[in-house]
XYZ file of C-alpha atoms in Angstrom:
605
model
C 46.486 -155.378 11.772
C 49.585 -156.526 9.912
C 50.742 -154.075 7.147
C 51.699 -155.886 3.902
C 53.741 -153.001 2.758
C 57.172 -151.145 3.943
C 56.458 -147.633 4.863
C 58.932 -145.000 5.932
C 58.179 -142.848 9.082
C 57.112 -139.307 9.014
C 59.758 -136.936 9.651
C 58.807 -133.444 9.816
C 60.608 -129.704 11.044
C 58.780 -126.947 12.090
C 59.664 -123.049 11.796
C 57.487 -120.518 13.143
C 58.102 -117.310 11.420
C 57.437 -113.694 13.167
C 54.683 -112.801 10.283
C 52.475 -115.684 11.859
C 53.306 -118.375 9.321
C 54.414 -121.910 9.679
C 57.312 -123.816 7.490
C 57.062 -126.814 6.889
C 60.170 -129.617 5.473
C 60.691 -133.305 5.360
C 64.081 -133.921 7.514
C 64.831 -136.728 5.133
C 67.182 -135.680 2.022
C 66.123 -135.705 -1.317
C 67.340 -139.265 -3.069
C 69.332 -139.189 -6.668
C 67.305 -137.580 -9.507
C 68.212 -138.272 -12.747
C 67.835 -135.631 -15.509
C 65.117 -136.538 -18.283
C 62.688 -139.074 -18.401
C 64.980 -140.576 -20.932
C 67.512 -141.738 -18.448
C 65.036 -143.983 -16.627
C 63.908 -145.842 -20.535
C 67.717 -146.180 -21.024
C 68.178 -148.232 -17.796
C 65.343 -149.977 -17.784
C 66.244 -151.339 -21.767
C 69.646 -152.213 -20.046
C 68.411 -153.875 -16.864
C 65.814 -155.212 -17.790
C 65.148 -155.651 -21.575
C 62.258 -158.442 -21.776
C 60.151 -156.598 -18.989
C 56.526 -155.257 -20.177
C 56.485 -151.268 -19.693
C 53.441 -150.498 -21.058
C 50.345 -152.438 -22.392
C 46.905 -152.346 -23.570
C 44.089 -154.924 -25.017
C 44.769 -157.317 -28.000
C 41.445 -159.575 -28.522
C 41.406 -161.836 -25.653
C 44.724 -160.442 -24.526
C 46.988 -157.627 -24.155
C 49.362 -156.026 -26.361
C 52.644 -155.613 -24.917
C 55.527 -153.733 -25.192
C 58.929 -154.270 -23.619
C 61.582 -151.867 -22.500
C 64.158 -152.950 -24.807
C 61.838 -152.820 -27.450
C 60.420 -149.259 -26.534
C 63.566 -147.682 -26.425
C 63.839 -149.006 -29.926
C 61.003 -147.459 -31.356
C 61.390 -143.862 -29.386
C 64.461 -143.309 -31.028
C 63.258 -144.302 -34.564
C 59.923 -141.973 -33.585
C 62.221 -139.143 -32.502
C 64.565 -139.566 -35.514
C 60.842 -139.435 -37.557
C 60.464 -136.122 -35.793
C 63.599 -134.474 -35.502
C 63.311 -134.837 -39.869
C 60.233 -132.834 -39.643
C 62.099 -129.715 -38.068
C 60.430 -130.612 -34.490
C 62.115 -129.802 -31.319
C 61.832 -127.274 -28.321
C 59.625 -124.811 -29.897
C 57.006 -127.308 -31.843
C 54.217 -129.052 -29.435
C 52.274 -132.412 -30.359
C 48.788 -132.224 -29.171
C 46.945 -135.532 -28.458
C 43.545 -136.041 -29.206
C 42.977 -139.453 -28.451
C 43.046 -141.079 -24.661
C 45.751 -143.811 -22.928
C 47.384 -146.066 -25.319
C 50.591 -148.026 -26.053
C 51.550 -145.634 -29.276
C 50.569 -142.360 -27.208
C 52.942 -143.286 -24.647
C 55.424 -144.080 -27.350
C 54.791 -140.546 -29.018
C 55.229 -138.623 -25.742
C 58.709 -140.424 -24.727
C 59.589 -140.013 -28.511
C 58.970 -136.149 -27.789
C 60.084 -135.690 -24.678
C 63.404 -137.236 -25.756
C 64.215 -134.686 -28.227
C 62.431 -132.042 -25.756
C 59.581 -131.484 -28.192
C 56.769 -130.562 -25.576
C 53.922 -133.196 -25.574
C 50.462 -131.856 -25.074
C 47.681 -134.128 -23.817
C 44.229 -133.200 -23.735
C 40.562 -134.836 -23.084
C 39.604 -136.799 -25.253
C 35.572 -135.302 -24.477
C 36.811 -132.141 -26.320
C 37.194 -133.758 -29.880
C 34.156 -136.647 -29.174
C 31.603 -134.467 -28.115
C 30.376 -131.553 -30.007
C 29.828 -129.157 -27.926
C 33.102 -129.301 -26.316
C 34.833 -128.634 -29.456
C 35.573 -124.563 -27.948
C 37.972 -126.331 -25.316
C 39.673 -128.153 -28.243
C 39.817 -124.966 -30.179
C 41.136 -123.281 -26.808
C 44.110 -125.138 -26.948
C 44.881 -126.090 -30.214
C 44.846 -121.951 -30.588
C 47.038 -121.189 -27.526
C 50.144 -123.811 -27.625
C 49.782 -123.806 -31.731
C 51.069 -127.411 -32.450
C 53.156 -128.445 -35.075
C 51.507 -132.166 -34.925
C 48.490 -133.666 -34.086
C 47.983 -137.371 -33.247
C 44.729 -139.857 -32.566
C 44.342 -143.425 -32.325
C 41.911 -143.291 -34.826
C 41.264 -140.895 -37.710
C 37.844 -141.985 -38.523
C 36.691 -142.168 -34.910
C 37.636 -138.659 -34.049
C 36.538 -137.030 -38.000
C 34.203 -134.469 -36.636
C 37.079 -133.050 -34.530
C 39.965 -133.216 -37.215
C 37.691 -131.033 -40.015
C 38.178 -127.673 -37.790
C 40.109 -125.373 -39.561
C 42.087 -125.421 -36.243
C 44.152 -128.239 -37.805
C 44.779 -126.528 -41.015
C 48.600 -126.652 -41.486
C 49.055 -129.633 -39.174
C 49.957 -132.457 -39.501
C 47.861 -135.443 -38.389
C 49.073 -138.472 -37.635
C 46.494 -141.506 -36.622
C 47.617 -145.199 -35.562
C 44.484 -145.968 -37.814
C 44.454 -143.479 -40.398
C 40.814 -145.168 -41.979
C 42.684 -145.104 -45.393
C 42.891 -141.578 -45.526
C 45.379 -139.699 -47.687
C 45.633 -136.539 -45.230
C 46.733 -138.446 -42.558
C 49.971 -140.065 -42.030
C 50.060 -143.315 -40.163
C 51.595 -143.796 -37.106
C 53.578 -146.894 -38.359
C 55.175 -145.172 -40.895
C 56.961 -142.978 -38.288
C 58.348 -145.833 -37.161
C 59.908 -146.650 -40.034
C 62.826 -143.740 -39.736
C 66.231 -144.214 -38.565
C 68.062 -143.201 -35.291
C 71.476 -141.753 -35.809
C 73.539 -139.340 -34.437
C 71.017 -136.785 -34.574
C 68.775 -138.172 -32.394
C 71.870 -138.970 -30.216
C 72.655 -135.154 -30.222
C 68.840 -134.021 -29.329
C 69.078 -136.439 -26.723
C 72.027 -134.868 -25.001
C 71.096 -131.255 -25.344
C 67.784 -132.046 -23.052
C 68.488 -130.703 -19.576
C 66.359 -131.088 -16.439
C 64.625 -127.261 -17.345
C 63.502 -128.565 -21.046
C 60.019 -128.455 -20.985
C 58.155 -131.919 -21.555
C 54.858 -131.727 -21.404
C 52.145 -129.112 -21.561
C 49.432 -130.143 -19.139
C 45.714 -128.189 -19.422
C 44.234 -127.227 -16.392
C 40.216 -128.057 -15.874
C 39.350 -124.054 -16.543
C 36.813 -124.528 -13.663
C 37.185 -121.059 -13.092
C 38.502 -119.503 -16.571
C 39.640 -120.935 -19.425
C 42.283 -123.260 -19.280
C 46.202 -122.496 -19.005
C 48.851 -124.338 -19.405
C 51.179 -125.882 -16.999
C 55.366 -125.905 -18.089
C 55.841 -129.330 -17.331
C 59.811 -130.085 -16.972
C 62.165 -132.906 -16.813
C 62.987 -131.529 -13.418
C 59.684 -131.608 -12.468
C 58.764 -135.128 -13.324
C 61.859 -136.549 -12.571
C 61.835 -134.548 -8.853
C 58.534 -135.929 -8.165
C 59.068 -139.563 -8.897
C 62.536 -139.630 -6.590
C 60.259 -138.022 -3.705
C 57.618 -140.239 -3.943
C 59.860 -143.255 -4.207
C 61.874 -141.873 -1.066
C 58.382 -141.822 0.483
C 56.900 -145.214 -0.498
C 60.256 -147.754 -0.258
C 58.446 -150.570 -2.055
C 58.033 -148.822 -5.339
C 61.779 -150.076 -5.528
C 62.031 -153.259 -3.764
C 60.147 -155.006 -6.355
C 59.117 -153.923 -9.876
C 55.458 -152.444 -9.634
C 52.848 -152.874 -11.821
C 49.470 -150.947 -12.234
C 45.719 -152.118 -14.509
C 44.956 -147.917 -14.672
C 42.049 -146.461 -16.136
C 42.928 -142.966 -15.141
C 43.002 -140.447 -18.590
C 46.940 -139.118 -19.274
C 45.934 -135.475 -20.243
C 45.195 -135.767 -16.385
C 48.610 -135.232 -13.995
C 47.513 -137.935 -11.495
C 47.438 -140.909 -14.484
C 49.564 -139.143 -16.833
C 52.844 -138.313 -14.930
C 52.049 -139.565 -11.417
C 51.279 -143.373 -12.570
C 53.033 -143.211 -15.955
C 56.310 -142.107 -14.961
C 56.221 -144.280 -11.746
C 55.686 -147.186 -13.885
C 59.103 -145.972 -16.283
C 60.575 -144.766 -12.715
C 61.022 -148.122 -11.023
C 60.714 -150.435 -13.813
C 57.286 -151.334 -13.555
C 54.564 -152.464 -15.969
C 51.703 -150.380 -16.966
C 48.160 -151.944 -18.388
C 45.569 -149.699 -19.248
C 42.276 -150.689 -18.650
C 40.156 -149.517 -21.178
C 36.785 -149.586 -18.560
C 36.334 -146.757 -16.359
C 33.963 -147.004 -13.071
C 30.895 -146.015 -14.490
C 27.862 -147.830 -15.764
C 28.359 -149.979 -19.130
C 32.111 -149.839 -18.330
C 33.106 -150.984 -15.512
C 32.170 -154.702 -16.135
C 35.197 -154.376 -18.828
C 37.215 -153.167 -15.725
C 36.374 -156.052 -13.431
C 37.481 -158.159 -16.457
C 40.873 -156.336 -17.043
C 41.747 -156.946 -13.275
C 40.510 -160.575 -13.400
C 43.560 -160.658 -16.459
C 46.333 -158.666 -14.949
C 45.620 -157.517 -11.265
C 48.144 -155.172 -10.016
C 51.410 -154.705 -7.178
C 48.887 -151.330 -6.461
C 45.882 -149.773 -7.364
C 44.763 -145.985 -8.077
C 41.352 -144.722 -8.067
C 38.835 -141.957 -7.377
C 36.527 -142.977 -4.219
C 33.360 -143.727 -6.878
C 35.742 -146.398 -8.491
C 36.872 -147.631 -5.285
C 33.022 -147.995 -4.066
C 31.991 -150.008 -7.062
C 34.862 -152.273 -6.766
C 34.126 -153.516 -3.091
C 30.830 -154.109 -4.907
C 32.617 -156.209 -7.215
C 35.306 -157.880 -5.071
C 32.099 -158.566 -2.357
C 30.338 -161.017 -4.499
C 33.550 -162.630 -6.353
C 35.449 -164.568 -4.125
C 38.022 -165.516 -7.238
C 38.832 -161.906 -7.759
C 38.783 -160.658 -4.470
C 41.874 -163.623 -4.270
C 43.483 -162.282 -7.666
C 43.170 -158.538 -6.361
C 44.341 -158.861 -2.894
C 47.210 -161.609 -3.094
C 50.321 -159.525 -4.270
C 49.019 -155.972 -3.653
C 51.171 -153.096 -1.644
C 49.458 -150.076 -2.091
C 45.684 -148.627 -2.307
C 45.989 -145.056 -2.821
C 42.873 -142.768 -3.584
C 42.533 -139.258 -4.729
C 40.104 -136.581 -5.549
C 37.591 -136.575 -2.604
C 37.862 -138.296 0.607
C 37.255 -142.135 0.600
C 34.066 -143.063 2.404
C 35.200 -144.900 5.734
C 32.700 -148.030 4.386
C 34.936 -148.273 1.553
C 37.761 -148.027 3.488
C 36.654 -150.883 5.904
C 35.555 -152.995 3.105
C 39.116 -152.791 1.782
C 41.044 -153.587 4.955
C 38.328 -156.128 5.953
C 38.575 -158.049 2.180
C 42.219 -158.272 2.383
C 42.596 -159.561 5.276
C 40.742 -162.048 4.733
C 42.384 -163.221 1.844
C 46.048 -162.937 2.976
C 45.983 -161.942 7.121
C 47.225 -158.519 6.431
C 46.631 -155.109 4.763
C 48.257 -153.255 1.929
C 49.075 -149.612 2.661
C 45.487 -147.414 2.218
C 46.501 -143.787 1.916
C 46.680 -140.639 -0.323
C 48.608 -137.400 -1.276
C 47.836 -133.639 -1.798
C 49.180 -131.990 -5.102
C 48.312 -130.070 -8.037
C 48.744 -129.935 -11.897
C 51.307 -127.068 -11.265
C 53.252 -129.563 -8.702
C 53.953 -132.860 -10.982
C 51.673 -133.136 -8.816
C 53.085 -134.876 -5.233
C 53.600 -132.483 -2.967
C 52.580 -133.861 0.803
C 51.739 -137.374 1.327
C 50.813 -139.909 3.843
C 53.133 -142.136 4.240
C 52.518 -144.040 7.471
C 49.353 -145.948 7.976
C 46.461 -144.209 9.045
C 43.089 -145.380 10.387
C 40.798 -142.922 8.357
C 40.320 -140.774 4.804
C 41.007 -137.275 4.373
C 44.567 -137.000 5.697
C 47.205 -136.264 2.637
C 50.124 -136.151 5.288
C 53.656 -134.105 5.419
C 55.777 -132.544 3.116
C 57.731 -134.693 0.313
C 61.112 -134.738 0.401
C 62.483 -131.239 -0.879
C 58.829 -129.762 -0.504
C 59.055 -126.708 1.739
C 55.355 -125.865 2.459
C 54.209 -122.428 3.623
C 51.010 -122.515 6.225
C 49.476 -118.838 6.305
C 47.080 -119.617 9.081
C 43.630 -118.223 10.138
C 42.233 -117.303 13.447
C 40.633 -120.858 14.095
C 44.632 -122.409 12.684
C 42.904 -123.045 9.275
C 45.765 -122.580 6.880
C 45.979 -121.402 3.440
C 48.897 -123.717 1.710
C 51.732 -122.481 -0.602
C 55.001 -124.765 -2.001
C 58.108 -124.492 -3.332
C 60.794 -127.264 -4.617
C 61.686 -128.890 -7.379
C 58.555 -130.448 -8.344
C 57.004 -126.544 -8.553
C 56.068 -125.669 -12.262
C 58.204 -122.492 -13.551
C 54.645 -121.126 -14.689
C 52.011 -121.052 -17.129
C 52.448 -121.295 -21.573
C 52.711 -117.680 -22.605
C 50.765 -116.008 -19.372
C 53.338 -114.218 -18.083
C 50.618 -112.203 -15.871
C 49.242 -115.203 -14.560
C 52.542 -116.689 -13.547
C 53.879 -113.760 -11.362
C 49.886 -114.240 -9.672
C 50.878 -117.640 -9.066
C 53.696 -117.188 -6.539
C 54.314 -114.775 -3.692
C 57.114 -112.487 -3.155
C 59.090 -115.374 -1.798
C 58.464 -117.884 -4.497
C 56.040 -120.097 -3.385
C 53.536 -121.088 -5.229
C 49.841 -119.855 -3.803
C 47.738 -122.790 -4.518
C 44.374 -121.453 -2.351
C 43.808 -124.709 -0.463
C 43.491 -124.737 2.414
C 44.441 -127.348 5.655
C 44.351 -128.240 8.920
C 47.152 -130.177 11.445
C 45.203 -133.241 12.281
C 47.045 -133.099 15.833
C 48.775 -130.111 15.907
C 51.126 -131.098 18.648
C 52.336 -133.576 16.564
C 53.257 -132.624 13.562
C 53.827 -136.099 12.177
C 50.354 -136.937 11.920
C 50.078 -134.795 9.032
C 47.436 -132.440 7.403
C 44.177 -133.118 6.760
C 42.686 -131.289 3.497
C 39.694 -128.915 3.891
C 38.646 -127.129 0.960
C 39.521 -124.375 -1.402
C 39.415 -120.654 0.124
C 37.767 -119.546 -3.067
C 34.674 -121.737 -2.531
C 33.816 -120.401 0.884
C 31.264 -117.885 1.358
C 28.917 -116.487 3.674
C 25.453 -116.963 5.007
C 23.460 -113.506 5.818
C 24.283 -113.834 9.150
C 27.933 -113.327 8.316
C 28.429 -116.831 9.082
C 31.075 -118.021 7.052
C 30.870 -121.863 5.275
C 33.554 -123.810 4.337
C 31.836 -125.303 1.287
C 34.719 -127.570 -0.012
C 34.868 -129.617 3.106
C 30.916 -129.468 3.948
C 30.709 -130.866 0.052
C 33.095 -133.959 0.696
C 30.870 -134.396 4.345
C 27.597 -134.408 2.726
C 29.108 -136.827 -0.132
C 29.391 -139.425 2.622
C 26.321 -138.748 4.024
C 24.199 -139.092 0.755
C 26.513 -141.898 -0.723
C 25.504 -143.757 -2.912
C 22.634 -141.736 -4.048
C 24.540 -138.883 -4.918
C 27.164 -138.967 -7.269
C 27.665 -135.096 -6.779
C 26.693 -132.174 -5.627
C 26.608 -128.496 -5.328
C 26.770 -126.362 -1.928
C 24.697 -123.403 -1.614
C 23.871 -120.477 0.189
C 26.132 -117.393 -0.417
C 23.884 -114.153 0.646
C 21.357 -116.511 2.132
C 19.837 -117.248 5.081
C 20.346 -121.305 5.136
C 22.762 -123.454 3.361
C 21.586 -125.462 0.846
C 22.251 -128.526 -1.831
C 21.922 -129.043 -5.404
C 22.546 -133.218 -5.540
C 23.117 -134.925 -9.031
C 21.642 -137.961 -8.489
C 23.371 -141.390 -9.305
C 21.071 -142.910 -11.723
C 22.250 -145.903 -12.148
C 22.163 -146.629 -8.206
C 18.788 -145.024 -8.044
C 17.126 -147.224 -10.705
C 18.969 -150.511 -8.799
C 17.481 -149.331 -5.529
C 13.610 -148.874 -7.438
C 13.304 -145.169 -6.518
C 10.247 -144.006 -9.209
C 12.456 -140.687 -10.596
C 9.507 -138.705 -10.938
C 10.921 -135.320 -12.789
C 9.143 -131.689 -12.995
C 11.164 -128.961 -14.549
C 14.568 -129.723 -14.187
C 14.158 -131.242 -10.570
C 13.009 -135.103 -9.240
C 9.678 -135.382 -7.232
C 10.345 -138.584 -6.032
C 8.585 -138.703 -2.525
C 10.449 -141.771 -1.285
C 13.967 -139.901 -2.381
C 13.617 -137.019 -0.992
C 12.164 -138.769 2.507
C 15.122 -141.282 1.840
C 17.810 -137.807 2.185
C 15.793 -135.889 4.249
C 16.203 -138.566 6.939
C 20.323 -139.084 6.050
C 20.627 -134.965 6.530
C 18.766 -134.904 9.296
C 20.546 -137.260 11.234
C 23.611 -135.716 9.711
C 22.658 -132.007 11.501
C 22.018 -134.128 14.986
C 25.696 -135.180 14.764
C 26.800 -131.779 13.474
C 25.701 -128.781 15.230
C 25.976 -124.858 14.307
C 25.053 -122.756 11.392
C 28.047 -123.436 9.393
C 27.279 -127.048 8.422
C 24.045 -127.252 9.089
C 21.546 -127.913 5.758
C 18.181 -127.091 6.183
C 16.744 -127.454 2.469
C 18.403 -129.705 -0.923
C 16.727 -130.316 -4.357
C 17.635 -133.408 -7.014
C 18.065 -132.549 -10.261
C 17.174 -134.499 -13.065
C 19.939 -133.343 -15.812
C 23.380 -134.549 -15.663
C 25.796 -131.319 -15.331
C 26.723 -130.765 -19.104
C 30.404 -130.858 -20.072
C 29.231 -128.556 -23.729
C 27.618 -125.926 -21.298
C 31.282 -126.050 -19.396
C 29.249 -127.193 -16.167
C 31.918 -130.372 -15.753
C 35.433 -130.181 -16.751
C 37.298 -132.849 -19.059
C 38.446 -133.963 -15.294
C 35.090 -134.773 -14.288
C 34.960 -132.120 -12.001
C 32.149 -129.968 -11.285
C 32.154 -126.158 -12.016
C 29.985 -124.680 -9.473
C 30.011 -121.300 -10.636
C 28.397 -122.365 -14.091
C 26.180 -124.926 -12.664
C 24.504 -121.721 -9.848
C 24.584 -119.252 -13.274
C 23.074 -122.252 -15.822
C 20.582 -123.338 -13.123
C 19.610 -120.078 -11.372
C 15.718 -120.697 -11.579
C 16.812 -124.214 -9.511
C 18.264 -122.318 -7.367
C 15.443 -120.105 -6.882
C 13.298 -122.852 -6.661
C 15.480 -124.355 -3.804
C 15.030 -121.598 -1.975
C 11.133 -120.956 -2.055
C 9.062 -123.055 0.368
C 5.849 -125.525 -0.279
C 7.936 -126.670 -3.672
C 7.579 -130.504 -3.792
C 10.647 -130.772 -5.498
C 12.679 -129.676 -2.469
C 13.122 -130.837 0.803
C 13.322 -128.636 3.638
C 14.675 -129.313 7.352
């Protein structure tokens, strides 16, 4: 089929060291990177004044604000800042999700290099997430706090964790104790902020980015200029369109996050493109407001987890209008997270050819929180998901390889985080005697005698384990398999098996597919009893193990369970991803259960 979309060839050397590992580089050079994320507002006020940057919903429309305009009001925000004694050494924390002011906050900071600190929203909305709010409020001890709304987020602001902070709200609810965000605005730029300006280099730290804490509480990533900056020149070098034509993105995806946050956000800034934020999100009672956001302002590309992805084609299936306004100037789909169902993928490629006789670029990347986060991506067109392709420009990637040429990745370039906020312990773990940074993924070449066909992700070492009969699983891959297979039913699920006999799954059901599809969600203890579900995946896993053979993917037994995984009892992260540690601990009688026979809560095989 006809690409819509310019795409630059894969490029990739090769050194095979005597130790047994592989390096990996780009042969390309690394394009002009500027210093601070400052530089790109500055040119982007000068070339092109009256463009929208950044925008979110007004009533029937959108609220809009133009690069001329938002280098105005950064400077007066810095200069509102810079009175208050802020700088290097004084964090802002944000409460509240995407918005137009929170954007204007963080470039306000990060032009006076006054780290900005984004976290889930979740942790100051729901209760009993409040100890991850506490977590970090305690460990990067901000000098400012901000939220859209003061009244909305109340509960969260009475901690005595923001005793001594200030709190500033772009609707303060008429409270006294909080300063409005307007009023910030209302300072003066001057030399001052001239002179903070200039002393930012490319190793000033800009942002403070929590990771999920998964696996311990969360740390926090040294975001620098260099990083960001790095990242955004490498993925431009990769994707040549980003700066043939101004881009422009309708993103849902939260900004404490590194993939919305500095991946979409600064690409926007980057190339002089036009961020909306759609205030839906692809699940149920939301998503409708996401359909209408792209019906408003579709975009040059589109981001998205697989789920969001899935429901679209829904959506674009049975709306021939949007399916035109979504398709007609789009470059780029580009998923993340989990592998994209090949359905989806199909549906994509089939709908827009249809509507314009070729096909946008469908592809992804591999990267991290502690990477800015691009580190490999795909950048030629592939037929299939799961590949995340070759090493970025100025990415040198270590492959420590296993018997079977599974390979355990590390990186180092300029995109690499210098370490973690005040854990100097956990930084030196973070890198090997050579400097790379061990990330515990793991891949595989998807033609390894052609190295230009890039690497395919497959799992994280850590979630491995073994079956009694020393057979060893590769649970992050199997998980991402069986996701296919029980899609749409599923929305998630947990692999198990470690010191047993027979691997196993713990599915979270998707509720709001199940109810569409008239399943009768009969529930017992924690578990659903539904006969016709559990006939409905016994047959999916069963002719999944006739395709798949051998011990180390085969299920033989997998139980529903009827309670969401709970964010307060840390069994999801702010992320949205699952913890599967907590959910085995918090659901051990389950787990029991999933492994005793004549239980008609479980299905066996």
């Amino acid at each position: 089929m006809k690409r819509t979309s310019s795409f630059r060839p894969h490029r990739t050397e090769r050194e095979d060291r005597p130790d047994g590992s592989i390096i990996l580089r780009s042969s390309y050079p690394l394009g002009p990177v500027v210093e601070r994320t400052g530089d790109w507002l500055h040119h982007w006020a000068s070339e092109a004044p009256d463009r929208v940057f950044v925008a979110e919903r007004s009533g029937a429309g959108w609220r809009e604000e133009r690069f001329a305009a938002v280098l105005e009001k950064v400077r007066a925000l810095a200069a509102a800042l810079l009175a208050r004694g802020m700088g290097a050494g004084t964090p802002i924390i944000v409460l509240s999700g995407a918005g137009v002011d929170h954007g204007l906050l963080a470039l306000a900071a990060q032009y006076i290099g006054a780290p900005i600190v984004p976290v889930a929203e979740q942790y100051s909305l729901i209760h009993g997430a409040h100890n991850r709010l506490r977590h970090a409020v305690e460990l990067v001890r901000p000098r400012m706090a901000y939220t859209v709304d003061a009244d909305q987020y109340a509960e969260a602001l009475a901690l005595d964790i923001f005793d001594g902070i200030e709190i500033v709200a772009s609707h303060t609810g008429g409270r006294s104790d909080v300063t409005a965000f307007d009023d910030l605005l209302k300072a003066r730029a001057g030399a001052d902020v001239d002179a903070a300006f200039a002393a930012v280099t490319p190793d000033t730290v800009g942002k403070i980015l929590m990771t999920s804490g998964s696996t311990s509480d969360p740390k926090g990533v040294l975001t620098t200029h260099r990083m960001m900056c790095a990242n955004q020149t490498q993925i431009a070098d990769a994707l040549p369109f980003l700066r043939e034509r101004p881009p422009r993105i309708t993103d849902w995806l939260p900004w404490n996050h590194v993939f919305g946050g500095s991946h979409n956000f600064n690409m926007m800034l980057a190339n002089g493109g036009s961020l909306y934020i759609d205030d839906g999100k692809p699940v149920k009672g939301l998503f409708e407001r996401t359909v209408e956001n792209l019906s408003l302002m579709p975009g040059t590309l589109s981001f998205n987890v697989p789920v969001g992805f899935a429901m679209l084609v829904s959506a674009l299936s049975g709306d021939k209008a949007l399916r035109q306004r979504f398709f007609e100037g789009l470059d780029l789909i580009f998923y993340a997270g989990a592998s994209l169902p090949q359905e989806v993928w199909e549906g994509l490629e089939r709908m827009a050819f249809e509507v314009k006789g070729e096909i946008p670029l469908i592809t992804s990347s591999w990267g991290l929180t502690e990477t800015a986060p691009a580190a490999l991506m795909q950048m030629e067109p592939t037929e299939r998901s799961g590949v995340v392709g070759v090493p970025l420009n100025g990415v040198t990637v270590k492959l420590v390889p296993d018997p079977d040429m599974r390979c355990e990745v590390r990186v180092k370039g300029p995109n690499i985080m210098p370490g973690y906020f005040e854990a100097p312990e956990k930084t030196r773990e973070a890198f090997d005697e050579e400097g790379f940074l061990i990330t515990g993924d793991a891949m595989t070449f998807v033609d390894p005698g052609d190295l230009n066909r890039g690497l395919r992700f497959d799992g994280r070492i850590s979630e491995d384990f073994k079956l009694l009969t020393g057979t060893w699983v590769r649970a992050a891959q199997l998980r991402l398999d069986l996701l296919s297979c029980l899609a749409p039913l599923a929305a998630d699920l947990v692999v198990t098996g470690a010191d047993r006999g027979e691997i196993g799954v713990m599915i979270f059901p998707n509720l709001a597919e199940l109810e569409r599809e008239g399943y009768a969600l009969d529930e017992a203890d924690g578990a659903m009893t539904d006969r016709l579900l559990l006939g409905d995946i016994h047959r999916r896993l069963a002719e999944r193990d006739r395709e798949f053979s051998g011990s180390s993917t085969r299920v033989s037994r997998a139980i529903v369970l009827s309670e969401p995984a709970s964010m307060p009892e840390a069994e999801m992260t702010a992320k949205g991803n699952l913890n599967f540690r907590r959910v085995l601990q918090r659901r051990s009688a389950l787990l029991e259960r999933l492994y005793s026979d004549g239980d008609a809560a479980v299905t066996t095989l």
